[in-house]
Coordinates of N, CA and C in Angstrom, one line a residue:
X1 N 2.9 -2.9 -26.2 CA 3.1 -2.3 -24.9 C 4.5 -2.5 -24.5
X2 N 4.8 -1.2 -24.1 CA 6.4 -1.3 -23.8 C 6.6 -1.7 -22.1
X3 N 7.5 -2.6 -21.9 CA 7.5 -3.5 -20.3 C 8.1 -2.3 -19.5
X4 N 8.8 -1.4 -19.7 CA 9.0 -0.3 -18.6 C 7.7 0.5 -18.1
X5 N 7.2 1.0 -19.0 CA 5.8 1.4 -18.3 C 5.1 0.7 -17.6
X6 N 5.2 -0.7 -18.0 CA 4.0 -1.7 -17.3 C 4.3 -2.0 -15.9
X7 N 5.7 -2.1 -16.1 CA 6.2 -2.1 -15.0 C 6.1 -1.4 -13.5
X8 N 6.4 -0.3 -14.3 CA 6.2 1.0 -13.7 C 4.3 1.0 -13.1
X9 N 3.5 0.8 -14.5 CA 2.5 1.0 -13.2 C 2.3 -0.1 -12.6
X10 N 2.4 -1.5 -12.3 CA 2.1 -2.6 -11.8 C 3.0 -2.0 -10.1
X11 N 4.0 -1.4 -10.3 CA 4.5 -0.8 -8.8 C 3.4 -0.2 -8.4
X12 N 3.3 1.0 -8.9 CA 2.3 2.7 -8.5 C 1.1 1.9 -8.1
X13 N 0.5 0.8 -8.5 CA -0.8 0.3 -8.4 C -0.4 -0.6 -6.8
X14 N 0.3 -1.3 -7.0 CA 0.9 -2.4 -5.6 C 1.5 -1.1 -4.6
X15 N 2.3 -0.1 -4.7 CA 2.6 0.8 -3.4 C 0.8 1.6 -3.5
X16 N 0.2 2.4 -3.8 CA -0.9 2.9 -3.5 C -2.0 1.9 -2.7
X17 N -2.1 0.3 -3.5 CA -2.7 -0.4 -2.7 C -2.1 -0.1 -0.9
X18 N -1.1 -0.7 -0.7 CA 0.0 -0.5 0.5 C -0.5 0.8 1.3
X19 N -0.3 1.8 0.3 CA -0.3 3.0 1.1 C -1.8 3.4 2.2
X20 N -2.7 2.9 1.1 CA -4.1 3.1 1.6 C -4.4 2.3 2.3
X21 N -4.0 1.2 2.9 CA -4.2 0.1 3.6 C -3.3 0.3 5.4
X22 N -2.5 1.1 5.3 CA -1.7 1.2 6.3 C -1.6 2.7 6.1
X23 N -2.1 3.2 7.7 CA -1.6 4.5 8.3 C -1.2 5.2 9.9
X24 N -0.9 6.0 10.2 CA -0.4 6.0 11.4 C -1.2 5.4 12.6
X25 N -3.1 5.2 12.0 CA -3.8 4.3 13.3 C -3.6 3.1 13.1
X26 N -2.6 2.5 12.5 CA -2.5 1.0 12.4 C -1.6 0.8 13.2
X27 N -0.4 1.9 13.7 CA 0.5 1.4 14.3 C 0.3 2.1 15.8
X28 N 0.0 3.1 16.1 CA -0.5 3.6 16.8 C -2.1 3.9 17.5
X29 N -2.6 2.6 17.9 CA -4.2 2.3 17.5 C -5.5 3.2 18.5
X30 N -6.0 3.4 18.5 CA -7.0 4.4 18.7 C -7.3 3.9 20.3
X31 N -7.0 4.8 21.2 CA -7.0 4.6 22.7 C -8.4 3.9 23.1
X32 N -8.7 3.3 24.0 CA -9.8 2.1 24.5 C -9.4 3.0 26.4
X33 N -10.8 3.6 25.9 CA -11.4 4.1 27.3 C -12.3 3.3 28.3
X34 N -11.8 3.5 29.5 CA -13.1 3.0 30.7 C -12.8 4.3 32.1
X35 N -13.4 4.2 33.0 CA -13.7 5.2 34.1 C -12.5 5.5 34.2
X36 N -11.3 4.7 34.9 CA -10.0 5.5 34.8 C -9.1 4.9 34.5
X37 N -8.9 4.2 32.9 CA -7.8 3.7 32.7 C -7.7 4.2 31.0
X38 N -7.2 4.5 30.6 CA -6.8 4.9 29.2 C -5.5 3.5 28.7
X39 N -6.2 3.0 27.2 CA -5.2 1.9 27.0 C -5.0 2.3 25.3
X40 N -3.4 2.0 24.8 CA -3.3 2.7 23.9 C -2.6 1.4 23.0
X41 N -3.0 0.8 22.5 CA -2.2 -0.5 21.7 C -1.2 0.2 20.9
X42 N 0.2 -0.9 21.0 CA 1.0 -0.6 19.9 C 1.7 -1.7 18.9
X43 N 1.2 -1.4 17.7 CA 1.8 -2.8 17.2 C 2.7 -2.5 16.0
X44 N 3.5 -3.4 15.5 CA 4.5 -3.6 14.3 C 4.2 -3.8 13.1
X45 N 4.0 -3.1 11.9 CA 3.7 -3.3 10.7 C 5.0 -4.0 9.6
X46 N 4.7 -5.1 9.0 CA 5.8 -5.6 8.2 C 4.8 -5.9 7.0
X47 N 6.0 -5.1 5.6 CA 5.3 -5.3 4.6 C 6.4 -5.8 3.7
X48 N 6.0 -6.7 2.8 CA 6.6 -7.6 1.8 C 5.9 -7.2 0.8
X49 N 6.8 -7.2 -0.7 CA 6.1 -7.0 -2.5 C 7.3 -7.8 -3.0
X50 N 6.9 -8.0 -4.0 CA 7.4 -8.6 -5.2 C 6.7 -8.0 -6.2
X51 N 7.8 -7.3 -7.3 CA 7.0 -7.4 -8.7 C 7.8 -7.8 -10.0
X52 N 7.2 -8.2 -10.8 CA 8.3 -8.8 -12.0 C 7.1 -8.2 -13.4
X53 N 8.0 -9.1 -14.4 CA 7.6 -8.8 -15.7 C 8.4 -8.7 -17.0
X54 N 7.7 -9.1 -18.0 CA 9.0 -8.9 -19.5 C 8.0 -8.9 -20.7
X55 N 8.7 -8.5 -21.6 CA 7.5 -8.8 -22.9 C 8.1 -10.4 -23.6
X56 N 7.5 -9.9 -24.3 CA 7.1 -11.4 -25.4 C 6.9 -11.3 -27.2
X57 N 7.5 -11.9 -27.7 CA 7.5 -11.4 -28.8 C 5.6 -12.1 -29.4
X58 N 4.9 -11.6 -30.3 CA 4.0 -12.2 -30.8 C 3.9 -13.0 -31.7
X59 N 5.1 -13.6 -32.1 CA 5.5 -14.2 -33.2 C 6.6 -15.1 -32.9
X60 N 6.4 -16.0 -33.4 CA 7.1 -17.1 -33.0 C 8.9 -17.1 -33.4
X61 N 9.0 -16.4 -34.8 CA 10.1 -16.2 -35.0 C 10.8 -14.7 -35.0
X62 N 12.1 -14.6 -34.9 CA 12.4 -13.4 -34.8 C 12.3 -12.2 -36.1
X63 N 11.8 -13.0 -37.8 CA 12.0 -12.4 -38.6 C 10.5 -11.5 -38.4
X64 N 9.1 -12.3 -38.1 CA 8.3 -11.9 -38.2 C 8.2 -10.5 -37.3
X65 N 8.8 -10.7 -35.9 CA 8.5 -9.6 -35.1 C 9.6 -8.6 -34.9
X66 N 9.8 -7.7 -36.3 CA 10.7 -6.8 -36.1 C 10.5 -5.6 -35.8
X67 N 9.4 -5.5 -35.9 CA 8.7 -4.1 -35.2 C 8.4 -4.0 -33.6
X68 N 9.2 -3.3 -32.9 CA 9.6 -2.8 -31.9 C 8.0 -3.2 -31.0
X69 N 7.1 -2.8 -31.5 CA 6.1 -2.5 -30.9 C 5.1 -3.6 -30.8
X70 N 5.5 -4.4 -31.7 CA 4.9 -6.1 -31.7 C 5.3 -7.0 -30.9
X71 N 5.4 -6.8 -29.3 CA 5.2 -7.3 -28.2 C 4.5 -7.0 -27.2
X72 N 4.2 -8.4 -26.9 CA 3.2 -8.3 -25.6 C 4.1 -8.2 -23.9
X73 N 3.0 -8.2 -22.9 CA 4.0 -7.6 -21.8 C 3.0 -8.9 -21.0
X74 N 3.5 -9.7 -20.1 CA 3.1 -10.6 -19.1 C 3.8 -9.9 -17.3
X75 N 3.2 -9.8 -16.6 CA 3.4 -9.1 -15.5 C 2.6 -9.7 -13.9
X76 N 3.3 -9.4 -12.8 CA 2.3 -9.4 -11.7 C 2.9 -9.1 -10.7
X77 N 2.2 -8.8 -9.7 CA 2.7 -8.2 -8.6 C 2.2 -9.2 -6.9
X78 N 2.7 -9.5 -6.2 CA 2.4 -9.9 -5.0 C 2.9 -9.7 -3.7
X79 N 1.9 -9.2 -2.9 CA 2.3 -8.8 -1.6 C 1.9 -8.9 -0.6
X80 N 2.1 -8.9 0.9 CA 2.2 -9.4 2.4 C 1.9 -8.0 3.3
X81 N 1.2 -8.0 4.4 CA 0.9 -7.5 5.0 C 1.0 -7.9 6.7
X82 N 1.8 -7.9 7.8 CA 1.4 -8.2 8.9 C 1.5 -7.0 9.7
X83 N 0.3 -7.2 10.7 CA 0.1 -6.5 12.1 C 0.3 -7.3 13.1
X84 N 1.4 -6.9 13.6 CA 1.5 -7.4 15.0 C 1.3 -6.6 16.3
X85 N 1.0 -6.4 17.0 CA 0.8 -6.0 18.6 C 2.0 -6.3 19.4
X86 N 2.8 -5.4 19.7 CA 3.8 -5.1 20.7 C 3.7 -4.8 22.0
X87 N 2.6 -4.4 22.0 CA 2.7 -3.1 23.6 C 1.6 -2.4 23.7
X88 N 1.2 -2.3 24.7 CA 0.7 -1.9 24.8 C 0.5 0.1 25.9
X89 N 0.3 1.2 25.9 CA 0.6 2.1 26.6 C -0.5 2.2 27.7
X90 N -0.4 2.3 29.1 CA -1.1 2.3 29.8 C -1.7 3.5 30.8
X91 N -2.7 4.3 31.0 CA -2.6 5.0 31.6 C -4.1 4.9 32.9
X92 N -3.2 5.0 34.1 CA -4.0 4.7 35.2 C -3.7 5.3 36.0
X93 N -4.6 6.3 36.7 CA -4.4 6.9 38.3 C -3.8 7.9 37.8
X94 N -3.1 8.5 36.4 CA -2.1 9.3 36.6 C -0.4 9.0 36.2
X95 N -0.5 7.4 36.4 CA 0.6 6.9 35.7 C 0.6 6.3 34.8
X96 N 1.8 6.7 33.8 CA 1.4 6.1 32.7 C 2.8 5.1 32.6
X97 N 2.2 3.6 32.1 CA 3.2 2.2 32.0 C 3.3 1.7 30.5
X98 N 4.6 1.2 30.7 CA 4.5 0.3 29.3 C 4.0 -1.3 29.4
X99 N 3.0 -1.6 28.9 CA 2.8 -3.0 29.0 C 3.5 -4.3 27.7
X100 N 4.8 -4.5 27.8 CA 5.0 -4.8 26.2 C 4.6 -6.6 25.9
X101 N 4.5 -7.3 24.9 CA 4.2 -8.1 25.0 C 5.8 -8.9 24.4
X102 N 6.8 -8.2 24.3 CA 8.0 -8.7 24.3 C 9.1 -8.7 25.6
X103 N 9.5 -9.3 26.2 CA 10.2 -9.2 27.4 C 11.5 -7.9 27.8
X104 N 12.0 -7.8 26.5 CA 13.2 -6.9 26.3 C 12.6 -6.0 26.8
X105 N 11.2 -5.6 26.1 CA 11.0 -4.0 26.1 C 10.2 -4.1 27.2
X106 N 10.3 -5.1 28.2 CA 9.4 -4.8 29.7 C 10.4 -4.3 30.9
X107 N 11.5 -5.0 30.3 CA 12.8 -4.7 30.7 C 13.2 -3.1 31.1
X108 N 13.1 -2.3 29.7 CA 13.4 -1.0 29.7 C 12.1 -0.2 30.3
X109 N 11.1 -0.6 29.9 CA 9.8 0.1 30.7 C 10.4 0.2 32.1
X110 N 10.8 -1.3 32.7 CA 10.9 -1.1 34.4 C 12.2 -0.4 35.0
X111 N 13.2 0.1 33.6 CA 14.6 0.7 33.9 C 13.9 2.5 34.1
X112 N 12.8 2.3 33.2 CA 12.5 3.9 33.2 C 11.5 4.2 34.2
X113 N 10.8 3.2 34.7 CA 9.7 3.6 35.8 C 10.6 4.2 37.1
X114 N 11.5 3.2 37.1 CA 12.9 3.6 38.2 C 13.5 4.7 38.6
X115 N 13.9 5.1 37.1 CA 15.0 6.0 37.3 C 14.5 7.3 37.8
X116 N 13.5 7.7 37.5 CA 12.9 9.1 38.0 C 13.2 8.9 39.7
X117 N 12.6 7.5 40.3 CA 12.8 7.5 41.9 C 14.0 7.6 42.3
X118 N 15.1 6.4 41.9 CA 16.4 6.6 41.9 C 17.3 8.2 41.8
X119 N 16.8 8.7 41.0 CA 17.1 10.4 40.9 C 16.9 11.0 42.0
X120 N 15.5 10.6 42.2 CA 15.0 11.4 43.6 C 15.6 11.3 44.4
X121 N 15.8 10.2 44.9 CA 16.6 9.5 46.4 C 17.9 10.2 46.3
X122 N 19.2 10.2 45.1 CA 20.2 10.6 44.9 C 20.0 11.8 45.3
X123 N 19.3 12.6 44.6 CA 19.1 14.7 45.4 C 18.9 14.6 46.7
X124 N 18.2 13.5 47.0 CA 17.4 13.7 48.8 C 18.9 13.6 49.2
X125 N 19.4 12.4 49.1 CA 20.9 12.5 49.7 C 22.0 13.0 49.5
X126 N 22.3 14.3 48.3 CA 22.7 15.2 48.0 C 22.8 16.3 49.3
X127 N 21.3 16.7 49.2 CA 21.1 17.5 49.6 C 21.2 17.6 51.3
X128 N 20.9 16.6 51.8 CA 21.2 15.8 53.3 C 22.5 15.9 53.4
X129 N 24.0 15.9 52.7 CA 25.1 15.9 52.9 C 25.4 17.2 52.6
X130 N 24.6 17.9 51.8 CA 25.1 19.5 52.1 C 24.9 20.0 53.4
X131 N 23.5 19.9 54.1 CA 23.2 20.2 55.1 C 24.2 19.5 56.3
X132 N 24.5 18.5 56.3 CA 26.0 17.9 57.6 C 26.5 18.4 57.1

């Protein structure tokens, strides 16, 4: 067995596991209804692999194994998977919030809840200085 092939599928087998295990509901998780609040989880997927491998001769010495094809292949693959939960999307009354469970991004939720008001107020007083 030639170690590029093996190689090759010991990946295709370790990404397809991967693949099928994680999809867009993992990161974006299936909304959680009650009378009027709609809650939309958001969390962080991190994935880790390793794969290795080589052959081996079957013979102890190099005269016996001169035929290309008289080695063996030793191989393995190992890999990590984490879900984390970030945030959560919130929707209530009409408004919809970020609830994050990291500070930074509660930060920018409360710069954006703002700014639409802040706009407002700036036109209102725009507009009040056109009119004087």
């Amino acid at each position: 067995m030639r170690a590029t092939g093996s190689i090759q599928n010991i990946m295709e087998t370790t990404l397809d596991t991967i693949k099928g295990s994680i999809d867009a509901n993992t990161i974006i998780g299936d909304p959680i209804k009650t009378d009027t609040t709609v809650v939309v989880p958001i969390s962080k997927v991190t994935i880790g692999f390793g794969i290795g491998g080589g052959e081996y001769s079957k013979g102890y010495k190099e005269e016996i194994s001169k035929d290309k094809n008289d080695t063996n292949f030793a191989g393995g693959s190992a890999g990590a998977v984490s879900i984390q939960p970030v945030a959560f999307v919130v929707v209530e009354d009409g408004e919809t919030r970020l609830m994050s469970l990291d500070n930074n991004i509660n930060m920018i939720d409360n710069i954006l809840t703002i700014t639409p008001k802040v706009i407002e107020k700036l036109q209102k007083l725009s507009q009040n200085n056109k009119q004087s």
